[in-house]
Coordinates of C-alpha atoms (C1' of nucleotides) in Angstrom, one line a residue:
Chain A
X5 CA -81.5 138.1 -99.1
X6 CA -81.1 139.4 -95.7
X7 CA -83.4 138.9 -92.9
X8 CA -85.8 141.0 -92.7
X9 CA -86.9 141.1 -89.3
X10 CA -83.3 141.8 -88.0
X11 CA -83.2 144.2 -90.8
X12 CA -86.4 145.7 -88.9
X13 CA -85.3 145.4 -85.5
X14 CA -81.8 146.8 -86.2
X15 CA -81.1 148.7 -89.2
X16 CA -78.5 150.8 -87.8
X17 CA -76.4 148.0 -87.7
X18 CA -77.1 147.0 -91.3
X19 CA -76.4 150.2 -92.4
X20 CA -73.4 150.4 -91.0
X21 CA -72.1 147.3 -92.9
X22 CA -73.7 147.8 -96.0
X23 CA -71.8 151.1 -96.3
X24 CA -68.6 149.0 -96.0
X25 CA -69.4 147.5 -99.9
X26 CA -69.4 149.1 -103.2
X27 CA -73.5 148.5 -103.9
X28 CA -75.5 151.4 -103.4
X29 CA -78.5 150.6 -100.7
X30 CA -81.3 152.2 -99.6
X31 CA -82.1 150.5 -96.1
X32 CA -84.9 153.6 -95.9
X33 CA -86.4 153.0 -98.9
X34 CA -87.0 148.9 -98.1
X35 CA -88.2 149.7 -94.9
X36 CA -90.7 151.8 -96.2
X37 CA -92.1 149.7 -98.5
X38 CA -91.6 147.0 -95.8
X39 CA -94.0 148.7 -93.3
X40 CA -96.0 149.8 -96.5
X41 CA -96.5 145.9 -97.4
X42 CA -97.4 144.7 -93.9
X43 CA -100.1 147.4 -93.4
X44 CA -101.4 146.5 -96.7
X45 CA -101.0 142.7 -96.2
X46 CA -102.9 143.2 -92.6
X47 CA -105.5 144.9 -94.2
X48 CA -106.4 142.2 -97.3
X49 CA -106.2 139.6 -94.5
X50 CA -108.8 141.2 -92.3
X51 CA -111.0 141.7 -94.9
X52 CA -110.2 138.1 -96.6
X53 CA -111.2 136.5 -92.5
X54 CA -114.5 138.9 -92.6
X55 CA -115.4 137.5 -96.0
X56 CA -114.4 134.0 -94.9
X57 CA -116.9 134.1 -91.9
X58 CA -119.5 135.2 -94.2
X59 CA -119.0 132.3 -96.6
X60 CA -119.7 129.9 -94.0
X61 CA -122.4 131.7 -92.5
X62 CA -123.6 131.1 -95.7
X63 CA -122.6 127.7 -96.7
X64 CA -124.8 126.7 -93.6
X65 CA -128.3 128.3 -95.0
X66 CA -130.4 126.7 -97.8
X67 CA -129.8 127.7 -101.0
X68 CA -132.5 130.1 -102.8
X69 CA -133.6 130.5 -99.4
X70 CA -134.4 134.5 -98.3
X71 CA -131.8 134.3 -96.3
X72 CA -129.2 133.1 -99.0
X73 CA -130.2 136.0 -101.4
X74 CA -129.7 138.4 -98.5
X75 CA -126.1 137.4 -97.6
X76 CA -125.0 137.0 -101.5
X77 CA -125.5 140.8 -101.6
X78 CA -123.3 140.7 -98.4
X79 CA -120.7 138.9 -100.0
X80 CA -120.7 140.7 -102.9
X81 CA -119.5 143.8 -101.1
X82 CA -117.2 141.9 -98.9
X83 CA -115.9 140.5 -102.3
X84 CA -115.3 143.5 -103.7
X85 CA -113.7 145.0 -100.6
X86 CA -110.9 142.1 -100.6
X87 CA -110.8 142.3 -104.1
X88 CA -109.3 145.4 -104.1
X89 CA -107.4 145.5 -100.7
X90 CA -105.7 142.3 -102.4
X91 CA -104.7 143.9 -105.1
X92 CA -103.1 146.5 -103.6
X93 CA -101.2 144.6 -101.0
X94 CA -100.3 142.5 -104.1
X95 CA -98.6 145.4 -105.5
X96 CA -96.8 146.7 -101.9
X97 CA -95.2 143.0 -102.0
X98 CA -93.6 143.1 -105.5
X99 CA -92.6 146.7 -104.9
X100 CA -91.0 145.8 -101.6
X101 CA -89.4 143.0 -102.8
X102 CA -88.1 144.7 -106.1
X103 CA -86.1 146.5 -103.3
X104 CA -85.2 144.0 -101.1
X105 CA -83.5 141.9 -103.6
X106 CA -81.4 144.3 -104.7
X107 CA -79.8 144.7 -101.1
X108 CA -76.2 142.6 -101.2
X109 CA -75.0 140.6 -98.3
X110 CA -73.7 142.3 -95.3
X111 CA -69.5 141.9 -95.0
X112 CA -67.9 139.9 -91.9
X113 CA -66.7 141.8 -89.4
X114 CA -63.6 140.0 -90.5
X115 CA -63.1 141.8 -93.8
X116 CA -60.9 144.5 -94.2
X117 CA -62.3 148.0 -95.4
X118 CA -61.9 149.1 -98.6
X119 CA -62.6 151.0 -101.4
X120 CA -61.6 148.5 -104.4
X121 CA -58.8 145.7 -105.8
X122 CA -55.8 148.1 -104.4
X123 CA -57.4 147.5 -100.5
X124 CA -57.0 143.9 -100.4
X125 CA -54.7 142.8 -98.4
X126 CA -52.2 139.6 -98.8
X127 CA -52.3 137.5 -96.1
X128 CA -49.7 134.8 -96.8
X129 CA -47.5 133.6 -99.7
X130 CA -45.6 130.4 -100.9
X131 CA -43.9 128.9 -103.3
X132 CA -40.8 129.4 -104.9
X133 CA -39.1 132.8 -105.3
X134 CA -40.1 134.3 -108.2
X135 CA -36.5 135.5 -109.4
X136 CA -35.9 131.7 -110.1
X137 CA -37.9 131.5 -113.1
X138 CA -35.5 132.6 -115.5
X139 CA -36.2 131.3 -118.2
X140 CA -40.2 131.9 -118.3
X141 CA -41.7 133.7 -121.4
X142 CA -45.4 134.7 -121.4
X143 CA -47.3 132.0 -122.5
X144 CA -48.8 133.3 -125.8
X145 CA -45.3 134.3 -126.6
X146 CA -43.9 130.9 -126.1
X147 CA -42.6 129.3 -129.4
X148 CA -45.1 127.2 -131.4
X149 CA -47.7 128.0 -129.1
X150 CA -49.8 129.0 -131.9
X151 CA -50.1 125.7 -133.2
X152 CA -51.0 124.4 -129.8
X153 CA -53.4 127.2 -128.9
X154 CA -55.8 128.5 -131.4
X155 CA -57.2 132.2 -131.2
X156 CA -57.8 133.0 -134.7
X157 CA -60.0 130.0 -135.5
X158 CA -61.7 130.3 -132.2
X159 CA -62.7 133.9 -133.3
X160 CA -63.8 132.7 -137.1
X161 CA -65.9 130.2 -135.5
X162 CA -67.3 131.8 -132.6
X163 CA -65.6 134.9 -131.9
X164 CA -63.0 136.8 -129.6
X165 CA -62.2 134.7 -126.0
X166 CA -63.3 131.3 -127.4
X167 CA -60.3 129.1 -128.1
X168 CA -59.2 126.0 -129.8
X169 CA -56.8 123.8 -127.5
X170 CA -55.4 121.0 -129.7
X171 CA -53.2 118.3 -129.5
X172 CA -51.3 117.7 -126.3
X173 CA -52.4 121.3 -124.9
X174 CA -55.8 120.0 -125.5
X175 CA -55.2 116.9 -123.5
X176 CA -53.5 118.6 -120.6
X177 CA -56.5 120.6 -120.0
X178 CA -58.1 117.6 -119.2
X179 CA -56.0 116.0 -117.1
X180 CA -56.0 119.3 -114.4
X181 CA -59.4 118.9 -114.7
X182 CA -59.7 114.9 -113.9
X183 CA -56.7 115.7 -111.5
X184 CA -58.9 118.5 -109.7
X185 CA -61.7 116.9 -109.3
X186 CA -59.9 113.6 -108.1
X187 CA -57.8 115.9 -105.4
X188 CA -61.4 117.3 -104.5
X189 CA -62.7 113.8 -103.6
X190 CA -60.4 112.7 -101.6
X191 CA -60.5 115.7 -99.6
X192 CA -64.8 114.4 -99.1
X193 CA -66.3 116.7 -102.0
X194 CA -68.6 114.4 -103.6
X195 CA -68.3 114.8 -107.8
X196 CA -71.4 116.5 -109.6
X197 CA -71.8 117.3 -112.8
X198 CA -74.3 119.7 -113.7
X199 CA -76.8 121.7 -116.3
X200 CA -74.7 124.4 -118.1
X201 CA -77.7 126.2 -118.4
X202 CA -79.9 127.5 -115.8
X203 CA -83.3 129.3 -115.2
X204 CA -84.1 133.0 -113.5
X205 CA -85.0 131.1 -110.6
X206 CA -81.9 129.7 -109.8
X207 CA -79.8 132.7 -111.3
X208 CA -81.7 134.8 -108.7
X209 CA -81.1 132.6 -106.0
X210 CA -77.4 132.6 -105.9
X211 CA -77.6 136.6 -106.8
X212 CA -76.7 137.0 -110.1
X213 CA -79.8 138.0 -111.3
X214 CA -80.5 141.3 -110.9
X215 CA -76.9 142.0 -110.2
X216 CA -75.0 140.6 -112.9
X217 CA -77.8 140.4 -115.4
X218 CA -75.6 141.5 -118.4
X219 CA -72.6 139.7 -117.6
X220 CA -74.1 136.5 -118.6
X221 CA -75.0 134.9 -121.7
X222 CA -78.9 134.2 -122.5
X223 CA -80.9 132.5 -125.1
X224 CA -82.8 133.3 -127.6
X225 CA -86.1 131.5 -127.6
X226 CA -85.8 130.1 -123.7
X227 CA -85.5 131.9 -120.5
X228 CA -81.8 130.5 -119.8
X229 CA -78.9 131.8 -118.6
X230 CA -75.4 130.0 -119.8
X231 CA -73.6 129.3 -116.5
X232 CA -71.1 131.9 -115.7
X233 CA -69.8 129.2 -113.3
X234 CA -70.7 125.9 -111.7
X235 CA -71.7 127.4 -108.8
X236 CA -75.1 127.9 -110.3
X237 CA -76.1 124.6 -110.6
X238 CA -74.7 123.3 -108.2
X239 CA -76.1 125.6 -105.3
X240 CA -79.3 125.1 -106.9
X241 CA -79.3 122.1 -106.5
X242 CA -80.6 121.8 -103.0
X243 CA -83.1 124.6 -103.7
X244 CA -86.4 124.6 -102.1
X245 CA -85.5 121.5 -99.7
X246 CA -84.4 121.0 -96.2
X247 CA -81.6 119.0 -95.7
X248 CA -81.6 116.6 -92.8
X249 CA -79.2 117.5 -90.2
X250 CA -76.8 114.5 -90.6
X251 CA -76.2 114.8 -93.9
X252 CA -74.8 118.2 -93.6
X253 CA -71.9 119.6 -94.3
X254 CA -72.6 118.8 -98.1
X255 CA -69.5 118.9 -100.0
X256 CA -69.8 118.9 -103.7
X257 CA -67.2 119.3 -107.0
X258 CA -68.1 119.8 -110.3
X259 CA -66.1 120.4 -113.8
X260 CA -68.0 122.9 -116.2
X261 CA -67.3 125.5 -118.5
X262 CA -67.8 128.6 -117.5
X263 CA -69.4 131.7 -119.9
X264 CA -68.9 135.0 -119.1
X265 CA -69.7 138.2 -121.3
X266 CA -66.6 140.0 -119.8
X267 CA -69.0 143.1 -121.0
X268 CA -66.8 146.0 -120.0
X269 CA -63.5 144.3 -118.7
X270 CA -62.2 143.9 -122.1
X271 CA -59.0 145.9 -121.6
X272 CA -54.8 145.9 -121.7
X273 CA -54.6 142.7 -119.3
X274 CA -56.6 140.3 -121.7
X275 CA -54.3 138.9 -123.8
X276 CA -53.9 135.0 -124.8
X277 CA -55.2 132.8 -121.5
X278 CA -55.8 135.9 -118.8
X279 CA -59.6 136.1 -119.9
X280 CA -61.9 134.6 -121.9
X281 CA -65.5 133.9 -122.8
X282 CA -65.8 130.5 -122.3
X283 CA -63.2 128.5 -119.7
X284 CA -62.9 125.7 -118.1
X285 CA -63.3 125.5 -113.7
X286 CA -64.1 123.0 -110.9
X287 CA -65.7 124.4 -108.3
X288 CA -66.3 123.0 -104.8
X289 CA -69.7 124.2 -102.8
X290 CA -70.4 123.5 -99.1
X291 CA -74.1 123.7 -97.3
X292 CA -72.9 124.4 -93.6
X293 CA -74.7 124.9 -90.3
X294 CA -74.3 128.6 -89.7
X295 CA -72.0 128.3 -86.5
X296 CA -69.6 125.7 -88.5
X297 CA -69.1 128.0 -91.8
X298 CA -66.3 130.5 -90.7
X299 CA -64.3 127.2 -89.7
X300 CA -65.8 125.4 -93.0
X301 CA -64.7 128.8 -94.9
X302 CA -60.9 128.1 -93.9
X303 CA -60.9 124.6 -94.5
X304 CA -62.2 125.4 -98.4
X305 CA -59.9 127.8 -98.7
X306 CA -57.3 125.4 -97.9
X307 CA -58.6 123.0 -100.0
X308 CA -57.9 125.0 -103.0
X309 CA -54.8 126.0 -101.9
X310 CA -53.7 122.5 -101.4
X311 CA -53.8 122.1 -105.0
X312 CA -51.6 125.0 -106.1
X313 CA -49.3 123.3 -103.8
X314 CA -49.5 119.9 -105.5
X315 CA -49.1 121.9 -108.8
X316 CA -45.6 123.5 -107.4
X317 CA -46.9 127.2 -108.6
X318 CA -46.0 130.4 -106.6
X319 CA -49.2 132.2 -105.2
X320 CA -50.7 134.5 -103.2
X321 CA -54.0 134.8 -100.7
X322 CA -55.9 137.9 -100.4
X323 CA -58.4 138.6 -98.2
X324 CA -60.7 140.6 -100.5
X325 CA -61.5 144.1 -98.8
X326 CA -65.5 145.0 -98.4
X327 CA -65.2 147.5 -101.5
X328 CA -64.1 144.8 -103.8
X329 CA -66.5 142.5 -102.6
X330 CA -69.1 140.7 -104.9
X331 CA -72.7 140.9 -104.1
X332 CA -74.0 137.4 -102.4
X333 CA -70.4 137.2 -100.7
X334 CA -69.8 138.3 -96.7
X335 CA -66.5 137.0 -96.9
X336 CA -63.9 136.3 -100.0
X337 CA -60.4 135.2 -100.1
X338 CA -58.9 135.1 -103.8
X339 CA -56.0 132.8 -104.6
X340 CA -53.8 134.5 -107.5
X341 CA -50.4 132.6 -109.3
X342 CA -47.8 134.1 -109.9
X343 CA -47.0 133.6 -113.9
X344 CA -43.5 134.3 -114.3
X345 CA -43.5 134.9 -118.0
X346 CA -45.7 137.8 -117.8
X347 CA -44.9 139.2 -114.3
X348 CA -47.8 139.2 -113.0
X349 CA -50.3 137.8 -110.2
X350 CA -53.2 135.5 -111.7
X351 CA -56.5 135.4 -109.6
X352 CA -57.5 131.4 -109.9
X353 CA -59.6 131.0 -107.3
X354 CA -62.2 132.8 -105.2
X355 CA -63.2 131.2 -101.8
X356 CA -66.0 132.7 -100.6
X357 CA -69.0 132.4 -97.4
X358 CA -72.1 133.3 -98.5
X359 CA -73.6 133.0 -94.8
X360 CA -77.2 132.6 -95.1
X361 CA -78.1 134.8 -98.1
X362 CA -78.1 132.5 -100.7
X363 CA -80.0 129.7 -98.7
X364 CA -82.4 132.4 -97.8
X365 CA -83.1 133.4 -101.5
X366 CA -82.9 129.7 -102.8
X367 CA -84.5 128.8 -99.6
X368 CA -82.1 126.1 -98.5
X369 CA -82.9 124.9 -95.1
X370 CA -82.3 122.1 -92.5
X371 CA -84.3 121.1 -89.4
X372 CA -82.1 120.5 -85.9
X373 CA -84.4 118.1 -84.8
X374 CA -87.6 116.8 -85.3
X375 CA -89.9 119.0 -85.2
X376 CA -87.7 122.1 -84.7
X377 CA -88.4 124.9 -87.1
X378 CA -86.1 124.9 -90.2
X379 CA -83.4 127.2 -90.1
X380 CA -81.3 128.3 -93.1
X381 CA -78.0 126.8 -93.3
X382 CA -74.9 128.4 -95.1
X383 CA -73.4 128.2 -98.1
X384 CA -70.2 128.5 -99.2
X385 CA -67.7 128.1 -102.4
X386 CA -64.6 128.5 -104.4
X387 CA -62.4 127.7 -107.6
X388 CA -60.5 125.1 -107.3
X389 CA -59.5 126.3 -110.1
X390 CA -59.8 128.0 -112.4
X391 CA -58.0 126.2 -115.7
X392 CA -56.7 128.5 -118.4
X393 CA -55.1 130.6 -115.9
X394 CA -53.3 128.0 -113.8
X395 CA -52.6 126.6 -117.2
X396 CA -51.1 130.1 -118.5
X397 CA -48.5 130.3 -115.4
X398 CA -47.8 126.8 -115.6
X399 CA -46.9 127.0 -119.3
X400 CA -44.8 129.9 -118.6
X401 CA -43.0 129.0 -115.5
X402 CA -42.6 125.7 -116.7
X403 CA -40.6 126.9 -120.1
X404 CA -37.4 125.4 -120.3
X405 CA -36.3 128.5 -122.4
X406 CA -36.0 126.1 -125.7
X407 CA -39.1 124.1 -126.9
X408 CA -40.7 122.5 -123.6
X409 CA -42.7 122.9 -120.5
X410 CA -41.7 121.3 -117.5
X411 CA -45.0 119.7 -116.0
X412 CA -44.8 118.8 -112.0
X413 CA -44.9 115.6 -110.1
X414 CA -48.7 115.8 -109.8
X415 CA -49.5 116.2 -113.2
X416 CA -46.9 114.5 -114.7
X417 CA -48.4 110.8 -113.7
X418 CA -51.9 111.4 -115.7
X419 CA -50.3 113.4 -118.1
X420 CA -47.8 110.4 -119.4
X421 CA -44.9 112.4 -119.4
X422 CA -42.8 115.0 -117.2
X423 CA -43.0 117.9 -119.5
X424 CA -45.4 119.2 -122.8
X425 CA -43.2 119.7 -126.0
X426 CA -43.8 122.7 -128.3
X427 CA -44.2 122.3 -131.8
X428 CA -41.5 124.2 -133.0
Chain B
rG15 C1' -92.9 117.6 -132.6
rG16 C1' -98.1 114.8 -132.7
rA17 C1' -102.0 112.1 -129.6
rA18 C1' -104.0 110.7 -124.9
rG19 C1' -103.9 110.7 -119.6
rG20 C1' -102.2 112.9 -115.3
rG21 C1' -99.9 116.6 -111.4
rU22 C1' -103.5 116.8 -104.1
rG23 C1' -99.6 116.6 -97.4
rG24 C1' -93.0 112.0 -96.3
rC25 C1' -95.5 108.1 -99.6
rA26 C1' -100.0 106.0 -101.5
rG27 C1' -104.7 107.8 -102.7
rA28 C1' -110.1 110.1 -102.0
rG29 C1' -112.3 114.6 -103.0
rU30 C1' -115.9 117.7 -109.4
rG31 C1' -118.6 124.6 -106.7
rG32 C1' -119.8 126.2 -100.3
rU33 C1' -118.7 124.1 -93.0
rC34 C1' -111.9 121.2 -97.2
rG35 C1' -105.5 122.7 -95.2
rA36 C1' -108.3 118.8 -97.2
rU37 C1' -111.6 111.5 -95.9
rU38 C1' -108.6 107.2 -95.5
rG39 C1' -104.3 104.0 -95.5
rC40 C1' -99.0 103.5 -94.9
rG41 C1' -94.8 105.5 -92.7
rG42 C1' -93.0 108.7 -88.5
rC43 C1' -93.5 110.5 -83.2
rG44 C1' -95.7 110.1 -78.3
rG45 C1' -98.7 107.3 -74.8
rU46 C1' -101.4 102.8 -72.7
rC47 C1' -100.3 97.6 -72.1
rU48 C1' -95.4 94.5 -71.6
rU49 C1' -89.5 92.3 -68.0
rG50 C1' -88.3 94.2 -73.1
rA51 C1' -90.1 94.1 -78.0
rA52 C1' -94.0 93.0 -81.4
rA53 C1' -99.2 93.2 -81.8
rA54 C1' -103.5 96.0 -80.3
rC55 C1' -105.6 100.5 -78.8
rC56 C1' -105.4 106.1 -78.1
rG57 C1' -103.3 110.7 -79.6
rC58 C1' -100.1 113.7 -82.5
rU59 C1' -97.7 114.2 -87.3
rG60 C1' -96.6 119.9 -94.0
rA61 C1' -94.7 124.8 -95.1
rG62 C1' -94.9 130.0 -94.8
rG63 C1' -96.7 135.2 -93.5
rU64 C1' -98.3 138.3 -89.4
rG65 C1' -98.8 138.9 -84.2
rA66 C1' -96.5 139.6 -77.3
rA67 C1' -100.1 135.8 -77.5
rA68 C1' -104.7 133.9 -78.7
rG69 C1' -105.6 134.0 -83.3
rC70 C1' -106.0 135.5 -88.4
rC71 C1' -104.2 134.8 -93.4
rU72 C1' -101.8 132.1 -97.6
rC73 C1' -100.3 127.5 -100.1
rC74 C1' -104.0 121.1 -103.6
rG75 C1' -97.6 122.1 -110.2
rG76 C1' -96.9 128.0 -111.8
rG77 C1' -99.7 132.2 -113.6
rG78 C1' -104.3 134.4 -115.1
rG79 C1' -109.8 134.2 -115.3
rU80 C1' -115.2 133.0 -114.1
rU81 C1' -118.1 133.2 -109.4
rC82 C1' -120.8 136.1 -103.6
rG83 C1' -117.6 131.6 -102.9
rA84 C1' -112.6 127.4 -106.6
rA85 C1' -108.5 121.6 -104.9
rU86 C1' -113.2 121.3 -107.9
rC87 C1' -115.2 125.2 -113.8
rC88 C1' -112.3 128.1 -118.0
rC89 C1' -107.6 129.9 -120.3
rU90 C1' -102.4 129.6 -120.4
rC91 C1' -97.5 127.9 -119.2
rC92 C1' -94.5 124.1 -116.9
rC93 C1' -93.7 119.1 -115.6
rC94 C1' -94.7 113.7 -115.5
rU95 C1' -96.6 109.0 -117.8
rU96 C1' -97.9 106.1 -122.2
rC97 C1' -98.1 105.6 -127.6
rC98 C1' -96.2 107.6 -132.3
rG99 C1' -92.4 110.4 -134.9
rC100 C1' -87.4 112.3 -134.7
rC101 C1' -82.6 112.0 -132.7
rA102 C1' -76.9 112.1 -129.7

RNA sequence: GGAAGGGUGGCAGAGUGGUCGAUUGCGGCGGUCUUGAAAACCGCUGAGGUGAAAGCCUCCGGGGGUUCGAAUCCCUCCCCUUCCGCCA
């Protein structure tokens, strides 16, 4: 959500930014129904505080008494009056707030314009050149890696994008994610592990809901959402509290799966590991005071980067352009791997500042000091990382060329050994 | 899943139709007293909307209803506790 008294004060300058996305907005519309809701609002009140004096006019004269019978036919009118007034004002708030919800975050001054993916612009780059991997192969082209990695089962038991990892595949995936998560806490992200399903409430408040209603699984006979990633949860849950001021920042990782209907992405690009239904992720979330998030924003960022570095792959920051940005977000970076065997970027990470407008809608707060009114503190998040892609580009730079993956340093400790052999 | 009992301010706990945003206690903050502290005493102590302010309005788990008037009565949903059943 956005705050609506700037929004009032100043909507020039929240037009002006809003433009900069891909979200259609009617700022003239909200206000509308904004000044519609307050005049209604005023009204019900004035007639609820007119009712309200009458009632204890009334509570002070005997009951039955000449008088009493006189002011209930008072009240009755008065009763009526709010009644109605109520109602209306009632409806002015849910229209306005149909609106208001569907107004996305307002971009940082700091993000580049743009109209969609092709405006993003790369902002650094490391690792190794890419020319030196030649012996990659795409990773579902790698030999035996059929036996390892298991699409046609996965689509007889629950369908297209829902793998079987076996053997030592199977363990590797969980060693990146113990080894994440571990590289998380020592860098002061406190582990979580959280619900994999979640409520409207707390779909809303972290703005997938209405945005991204259809993208999401749902069930049946409840009103739940699968997670399309941890940061659900996880941002939900400080919801509805205020944070004392000296525990923040909050840092927080979790491990989930992530489910994602992928409902019209499904194109040329999809192939083995580069999308699925249901993947693995550890996310990290921050709850910032406003004026430390852009400085909190960089540090994340680095944080996730920190462990494509530990991982030895080649990859890429973007700062994403406004046009390309998501909904909640004011400012994104992406972190994409290069995977060798496919020639191609991989986006594994998303590090993004929310500012206030997911603490606003989740109504995530903290107090300065006693007695000072709560303000809304920022939130921020990213991948860190996403598995099955990091997995893909380290299964394909890693290919000796005959029947073995060459696993780094970092991964090679909790993994047992320094490479993964293929079955073949 | 069945039965019973509950959900009130940071916590505990009153309140069963009207002057109740709510008695009281604890905790917290401020003051008096004290060299300082404790004790004692006094005062303050939830969130939100609207407004320049005074003020006004809303919130007693959520939603709906009855009533001139609801924390209080009714319906419904959610949650908690205990017992039984089932179960990783």
């Amino acid at each position: 959500m956005l705050d609506i008294q700037k929004l009032r004060e100043n909507p020039d300058w929240f037009q002006e930014r809003l433009k900069r996305k891909k979200f259609a907005t009617n700022l003239d519309e909200v206000l509308e129904l904004d000044e519609a809701r307050r005049k209604a609002v005023t009204e019900a009140e004035s007639a609820r505080a007119s009712q309200n004096g009458a009632n204890q006019e009334m509570a002070s004269l005997q009951k039955g008494s000449p008088e009493f019978i006189a002011k209930i036919g008072e009240m009755k009118k008065l009763s009526a009056i709010t009644k109605s007034l109520e109602g209306a004002a009632k409806d002015a708030d849910e229209a306005f707030r149909a609106a208001y919800m569907k107004l996305p975050n307002v971009p940082s001054d700091e993000s580049p314009d743009g109209r969609g993916d092709a405006d993003n612009v790369e902002i650094r780059r490391s690792g190794h050149d890419h020319d030196s991997y030649t012996t990659a192969r795409a990773h579902f082209d790698l030999p035996g890696i059929d036996k390892l990695l298991d699409f046609e089962r996965g689509t007889k038991v629950a369908g297209a994008g829902f793998p079987f990892y076996r053997g030592d595949l199977a363990r590797l995936v969980r060693v990146l994610i113990g080894s994440f998560l571990d590289h998380n806490g020592q860098r002061g992200y406190s582990e979580i592990a959280a619900p994999l399903v979640v409520n409207a409430d707390s779909a809303r408040a972290t703005g997938q809901l209405p945005d991204k209603e259809g993208q999401m699984y749902s069930c049946r006979e409840e009103e739940l959402y699968l997670i399309p990633t941890a940061e659900v949860p996880v941002t939900n849950f400080y919801r509805n509290e205020i944070i004392p001021v000296a525990d923040l920042p909050l840092k927080h990782s979790a491990y989930t799966p992530c489910f994602r209907r992928e409902a019209g992405s499904w194109g040329a690009d999809v192939r083995g590991l580069n999308r699925l239904h249901q993947f693995d992720k550890v996310e990290i979330v921050r709850w910032e005071r406003p004026e430390d998030s852009e400085a909190a924003h960089l540090e994340l960022l680095g944080d996730a980067e920190a462990i494509l570095q530990a991982l030895e792959l080649p990859y890429r920051v973007l700062e994403i352009c406004t046009g390309d940005m998501g909904f909640p977000h004011s400012r994104q970076f992406d972190l994409e791997v290069w995977a060798a065997g496919q020639k191609r970027w991989l986006e594994v990470s998303s590090c993004s500042n929310f500012t206030d407008f997911q603490a606003r809608r989740a109504n995530i707060r903290f107090r300065r000091e006693e007695g000072a009114k709560p303000e809304f503190v920022h939130t921020l998040n990213g991948s860190s990382l996403a598995i099955p892609r990091v997995l893909a580009a380290l299964l394909e730079n890693g290919f000796d060329g005959e029947s073995s993956v060459r696993l780094p340093e970092f991964l090679a400790r909790p993994f047992g050994a320094d490479s993964l052999k293929l079955p073949v």
